[in-house]
Amino acid sequence: MTTDTAPTTTAKPVLQASGVVMRFGGLTAVNNVDLTVGEGEIVGLIGPNGAGKTTFFNCLTGLYVPTEGTVTYKGTVLPPKPHLVTQAGIARTFQNIRLFANMTVLENVLVGRHTRTNEGLFSAILRGPGYKRAEAESREKAMELLEFCGLANKAQHLARNLPYGEQRKLEIARALASEPGVLLLDEPTAGMNPQETRAAEELVFAIRDKGIAILVIEHDMKFIFNLCDRTAVLVQGQKIVEGDKETVQNDERVITAYLGAPLEGAAEGTSTTAGTEDDQ
Ligand SMILES: Nc1ncnc2c1ncn2[C@@H]1O[C@H](COP(=O)(O)OP(=O)(O)OP(=O)(O)O)[C@@H](O)[C@H]1O
């Protein structure tokens, strides 16, 4: 491990992974990875197919219990259960869209709010004043989020009827409904056209401006380098380099990992992707 893999942020840590290892039998999918996302930061995570990016995300969000290492959120070690991780303040989207297809857009966002509502089962069954007040507040907040994500006019549409780019936006709106301090995006622009990708960029900046730190996995290098304050590169489970756009683009090991072309394309400002052939 070389010294340039050390965290370079001076921002106050929000999410911190230390020495995270994830083994599946004899395969080490994530190998001793340290990564910090600080307040107000957008951090990128890139790497060729099978590098361990999604597995690392799963370790950060309690879907997997890391074989070794710790993950802390604002200084507290996270419990290895997804709903408790969400409750703590970490939200995520998935590489493969996971919406409730037969529910409306608004209902999907309301589902995302359940970790932030105090009304229990009996309150819901009895539908007393407390429940009605909480429900009205939730709907109002959900509508604000749909407005923020540009989906307010689709609130009553079924999720399955949205175009692909809007489904991805809805996933983000639902993740934001849990009022996170950090948002993890797993390939948010996969399948988007260039116009949708640019709109997604604007949305990510706007989320950061709300005070939510962001960690994003993407194969679209232009998207990553336009957005991110720092980018970490995983290759075969190991973080080989972490730094700003220039540091990453000029690192020989990164160029070798990608066989050169994609990163050079990004440096020239053309939209390019790397290693997407067997995604999803
Ligand atoms: N549940 C699992 N059981 C066994 N092996 C797994 C499991 N999940 C992932 N792997 C393996 O771990 C390695 C890392 O996979 P992972 O999906 O994390 O990579 P990735 O960088 O996200 O790839 P991509 O860019 O294609 O999404 C791969 O070799 C994969 O086959």
XYZ file of C-alpha atoms and ligand atoms in Angstrom:
311
model
C 0.000 0.000 0.000
C 1.479 3.352 -0.995
C 1.199 6.610 0.924
C -0.973 8.294 -1.730
C -3.870 6.051 -0.717
C -4.130 7.904 2.601
C -7.239 10.042 3.110
C -6.585 13.577 1.919
C -9.653 15.351 3.264
C -9.474 18.123 5.842
C -13.269 18.236 6.171
C -14.855 16.873 9.344
C -15.501 13.132 8.740
C -19.095 12.081 8.252
C -18.546 8.528 7.041
C -15.321 6.712 7.785
C -14.283 3.206 6.739
C -11.132 1.818 8.321
C -9.375 -1.347 7.209
C -12.520 -2.802 5.633
C -12.056 -6.354 4.356
C -14.802 -8.477 2.782
C -14.104 -12.089 1.928
C -16.426 -14.512 0.170
C -14.844 -17.912 0.845
C -11.432 -17.732 -0.795
C -12.175 -14.466 -2.663
C -11.174 -11.174 -1.063
C -13.571 -8.744 -2.747
C -12.551 -5.757 -0.584
C -9.046 -5.690 0.796
C -8.147 -3.375 3.672
C -9.868 -0.245 2.349
C -9.803 3.061 4.228
C -12.074 5.821 2.979
C -13.418 9.002 4.527
C -16.252 11.187 3.291
C -16.156 14.598 4.946
C -18.819 17.237 5.512
C -19.794 19.004 2.300
C -17.831 16.611 0.090
C -18.653 14.660 -3.026
C -16.322 11.667 -3.182
C -16.075 9.326 -6.158
C -15.369 5.607 -6.151
C -14.260 4.141 -9.441
C -12.665 0.921 -10.637
C -13.039 -1.699 -13.354
C -15.844 -4.283 -13.283
C -15.533 -6.626 -10.338
C -13.172 -4.282 -8.459
C -15.289 -4.500 -5.289
C -17.109 -1.150 -5.399
C -20.630 -2.426 -4.740
C -19.365 -4.901 -2.150
C -17.702 -1.980 -0.373
C -20.991 -0.020 -0.501
C -22.750 -3.043 0.963
C -20.252 -3.043 3.833
C -20.907 0.662 4.444
C -24.678 0.224 4.535
C -24.970 -2.847 6.751
C -26.007 -5.196 3.944
C -22.766 -7.097 4.539
C -20.907 -7.429 7.806
C -17.266 -6.784 6.886
C -14.912 -9.678 7.614
C -12.580 -7.118 9.169
C -12.547 -3.377 9.788
C -14.993 -0.774 11.033
C -17.388 1.761 9.579
C -18.316 4.838 11.579
C -20.894 7.557 10.958
C -20.097 10.853 12.691
C -17.742 8.990 15.008
C -20.104 6.164 16.029
C -19.547 2.585 14.861
C -22.501 1.531 12.727
C -24.682 -1.447 13.606
C -24.533 -4.136 10.867
C -28.234 -3.895 9.971
C -29.439 -1.883 6.944
C -32.475 -0.312 8.676
C -30.353 0.802 11.629
C -27.746 2.232 9.258
C -30.505 4.178 7.482
C -31.845 5.365 10.820
C -28.340 6.534 11.774
C -28.220 8.795 8.713
C -26.889 6.862 5.715
C -29.042 6.456 2.614
C -28.265 4.750 -0.669
C -29.503 3.966 -4.117
C -28.850 0.716 -5.964
C -27.160 -0.182 -9.233
C -30.333 -2.024 -10.247
C -33.299 0.259 -9.622
C -35.355 -0.977 -6.667
C -38.652 0.891 -6.683
C -42.125 -0.307 -5.740
C -43.241 -0.470 -9.357
C -46.997 -0.611 -8.668
C -47.014 2.196 -6.143
C -47.229 5.864 -7.063
C -44.227 8.129 -7.155
C -45.443 9.864 -3.975
C -46.017 6.546 -2.180
C -42.479 5.442 -3.013
C -41.104 8.545 -1.314
C -43.435 8.079 1.669
C -41.984 4.578 2.143
C -38.555 6.198 2.376
C -39.749 8.359 5.271
C -40.680 5.516 7.592
C -37.417 5.719 9.560
C -38.217 9.338 10.419
C -41.792 8.961 11.607
C -42.531 8.109 15.236
C -46.057 6.820 14.747
C -46.237 3.117 15.566
C -48.454 0.272 14.377
C -51.375 0.941 16.786
C -51.379 4.601 15.948
C -51.576 3.674 12.245
C -54.446 1.206 12.851
C -56.423 3.635 15.012
C -55.653 6.541 12.691
C -55.844 8.988 15.577
C -54.940 12.694 15.453
C -51.225 11.945 16.015
C -51.155 9.610 13.033
C -53.069 12.008 10.783
C -50.763 14.883 11.719
C -47.659 12.765 11.065
C -49.098 11.548 7.764
C -49.866 15.095 6.591
C -46.369 16.204 7.530
C -44.836 13.231 5.716
C -46.821 13.954 2.566
C -45.760 17.582 2.662
C -42.097 16.626 3.035
C -42.395 13.995 0.315
C -43.907 16.562 -2.058
C -41.074 18.998 -1.270
C -38.580 16.288 -2.191
C -40.387 15.507 -5.426
C -40.305 19.212 -6.237
C -36.579 19.281 -5.456
C -35.935 16.297 -7.736
C -38.146 17.648 -10.540
C -40.835 14.979 -10.169
C -43.686 16.883 -8.477
C -45.870 16.747 -11.590
C -45.528 12.938 -11.615
C -46.517 12.412 -7.954
C -49.615 10.362 -8.781
C -48.061 8.334 -11.619
C -47.166 4.709 -11.041
C -43.415 4.313 -10.604
C -43.276 1.696 -13.349
C -44.620 4.194 -15.896
C -41.775 6.680 -15.422
C -39.022 6.871 -18.003
C -35.767 5.298 -16.853
C -33.992 8.559 -15.984
C -36.921 9.635 -13.792
C -36.962 6.258 -12.028
C -33.363 6.894 -11.025
C -34.349 10.358 -9.778
C -37.190 8.804 -7.795
C -34.740 6.407 -6.142
C -32.736 9.443 -5.073
C -35.874 11.220 -3.785
C -36.797 8.131 -1.774
C -33.282 7.915 -0.321
C -33.439 11.601 0.649
C -36.753 10.999 2.431
C -34.867 9.288 5.270
C -33.144 12.660 5.903
C -29.602 11.311 5.559
C -26.330 12.989 6.447
C -24.591 11.037 3.712
C -25.969 9.644 0.466
C -24.371 6.712 -1.363
C -25.155 6.549 -5.072
C -24.393 3.327 -6.954
C -24.121 4.149 -10.666
C -26.766 6.899 -10.671
C -26.407 7.606 -14.400
C -26.384 4.011 -15.682
C -28.626 3.866 -18.745
C -29.120 7.649 -18.922
C -28.670 9.713 -22.061
C -26.166 12.624 -21.957
C -28.912 15.178 -21.221
C -30.245 13.127 -18.297
C -26.689 12.664 -17.042
C -26.076 16.426 -16.973
C -29.380 16.884 -15.082
C -28.247 14.208 -12.610
C -25.016 16.146 -12.087
C -27.012 19.264 -11.195
C -29.140 17.238 -8.794
C -26.067 15.819 -7.027
C -24.606 19.325 -6.608
C -27.947 20.547 -5.227
C -28.023 17.657 -2.720
C -24.500 18.540 -1.592
C -25.612 22.168 -1.213
C -28.329 20.956 1.196
C -25.479 19.806 3.490
C -25.571 16.110 2.571
C -22.199 14.461 1.895
C -22.079 12.151 -1.113
C -20.175 9.016 -2.090
C -20.769 7.983 -5.680
C -19.821 4.944 -7.757
C -19.820 5.646 -11.487
C -18.306 4.335 -14.689
C -18.872 7.657 -16.469
C -15.526 9.372 -15.900
C -16.698 12.773 -17.107
C -19.500 12.681 -14.543
C -17.073 11.655 -11.775
C -14.425 14.246 -12.574
C -16.976 17.047 -13.024
C -18.532 16.339 -9.649
C -16.072 14.950 -7.191
C -13.749 16.739 -4.801
C -11.812 13.486 -4.476
C -11.907 10.130 -6.160
C -10.705 6.775 -4.866
C -9.797 3.975 -7.258
C -10.407 0.337 -6.375
C -8.658 -2.399 -8.318
C -9.078 -6.035 -7.299
C -10.470 -4.986 -3.942
C -7.644 -2.617 -3.057
C -7.622 1.145 -3.080
C -4.679 1.961 -5.321
C -4.948 5.734 -5.292
C -7.131 8.525 -3.927
C -6.988 12.180 -4.861
C -8.189 14.961 -7.110
C -8.889 14.616 -10.829
C -5.278 15.244 -11.907
C -3.817 12.824 -9.363
C -6.138 10.036 -10.471
C -5.949 10.686 -14.213
C -2.160 10.802 -14.212
C -1.609 7.732 -12.052
C 0.052 5.029 -14.124
C -1.576 2.232 -12.117
C -5.013 3.660 -12.844
C -4.249 3.982 -16.536
C -2.997 0.400 -16.574
C -6.110 -0.822 -14.736
C -8.318 0.791 -17.364
C -5.973 0.015 -20.280
C -5.583 3.756 -20.883
C -8.351 4.855 -23.187
C -11.308 5.751 -20.951
C -9.429 8.089 -18.627
C -7.658 9.828 -21.514
C -11.087 10.436 -23.058
C -12.312 12.002 -19.832
C -9.291 14.322 -19.724
C -10.295 15.667 -23.137
C -13.791 16.371 -21.803
C -15.618 13.760 -23.862
C -18.268 11.652 -22.199
C -16.895 8.205 -21.715
C -17.501 5.130 -19.659
C -15.306 2.335 -18.466
C -16.041 -1.300 -17.987
C -19.808 -1.281 -18.342
C -20.132 -4.315 -20.539
C -21.442 -6.635 -17.837
C -23.158 -4.205 -15.496
C -26.440 -4.684 -13.656
N -22.339 -12.223 -2.540
C -21.215 -12.556 -3.162
N -20.712 -13.806 -3.077
C -19.563 -14.136 -3.698
N -18.819 -13.293 -4.450
C -19.286 -12.045 -4.576
C -20.491 -11.601 -3.947
N -20.682 -10.277 -4.254
C -19.651 -9.911 -5.033
N -18.817 -10.972 -5.229
C -17.575 -10.938 -5.997
O -16.784 -9.898 -5.455
C -16.068 -9.229 -6.496
C -16.402 -7.752 -6.464
O -17.723 -7.578 -6.970
P -18.466 -6.164 -6.947
O -19.836 -6.380 -7.497
O -18.363 -5.568 -5.609
O -17.592 -5.334 -7.964
P -17.914 -3.923 -8.618
O -16.646 -3.145 -8.600
O -19.092 -3.313 -7.969
O -18.243 -4.337 -10.105
P -19.216 -3.617 -11.195
O -18.549 -2.356 -11.615
O -19.271 -4.621 -12.288
O -20.545 -3.391 -10.535
C -16.437 -9.923 -7.799
O -15.452 -10.883 -8.079
C -17.765 -10.579 -7.463
O -17.964 -11.724 -8.258
